[in-house]
Amino acid sequence: MEQHIAHKENRRRESVSRLARLRALLCRDLTSLGEQIDTTLDTVCTRPGLSGSGMRRP
């Protein structure tokens, strides 16, 4: 019985570890995506000819 409990605990730890790595990966991806969006908006919003009718960033 103790062996079974230990096995379940090890599996739980592995799952938590995988979730932590996945969370870190997603955070990096979202940060990178946000930076790409900011860069794109900056480029689009500062193009000549868009004054007055172009998008404005807050």
C-alpha positions as MATLAB code, in Angstrom:
seq = 'MEQHIAHKENRRRESVSRLARLRALLCRDLTSLGEQIDTTLDTVCTRPGLSGSGMRRP';
ca = [
       0.000    0.000    0.000;
       2.797    2.435    0.858;
       4.407    1.719   -2.496;
       1.162    2.574   -4.258;
       0.882    5.873   -2.365;
       4.507    6.730   -3.131;
       3.927    5.987   -6.833;
       0.870    8.260   -6.899;
       2.807   11.025   -5.144;
       5.632   10.766   -7.700;
       3.141   10.993  -10.557;
       1.545   14.034   -8.935;
       4.940   15.739   -8.595;
       5.727   15.021  -12.243;
       2.375   16.475  -13.306;
       2.916   19.614  -11.240;
       6.394   19.996  -12.707;
       5.047   19.666  -16.271;
       2.336   22.222  -15.547;
       4.888   24.664  -14.135;
       7.060   24.304  -17.251;
       4.019   24.746  -19.498;
       2.980   27.874  -17.580;
       6.453   29.366  -17.971;
       6.453   28.576  -21.694;
       3.028   30.149  -22.187;
       4.048   33.259  -20.242;
       7.095   33.693  -22.480;
       4.995   33.159  -25.604;
       2.363   35.667  -24.490;
       5.013   38.227  -23.620;
       6.621   37.765  -27.025;
       3.241   38.018  -28.752;
       2.448   41.217  -26.855;
       5.758   42.725  -27.931;
       5.082   41.770  -31.549;
       1.624   43.364  -31.376;
       3.083   46.544  -29.869;
       5.710   46.725  -32.612;
       3.121   46.157  -35.325;
       0.777   48.793  -33.923;
       3.621   51.267  -33.563;
       4.569   50.680  -37.199;
       1.016   50.929  -38.507;
       0.045   53.919  -36.381;
       3.089   55.989  -37.290;
       2.840   55.550  -41.057;
       2.599   58.770  -43.043;
      -0.880   59.483  -44.332;
      -2.674   58.051  -41.328;
      -2.849   61.265  -39.346;
      -6.373   62.067  -38.348;
      -7.902   58.858  -39.700;
      -5.402   56.346  -38.405;
      -5.575   54.271  -35.265;
      -4.230   55.851  -32.156;
      -2.705   53.944  -29.292;
      -3.668   54.913  -25.774;
];
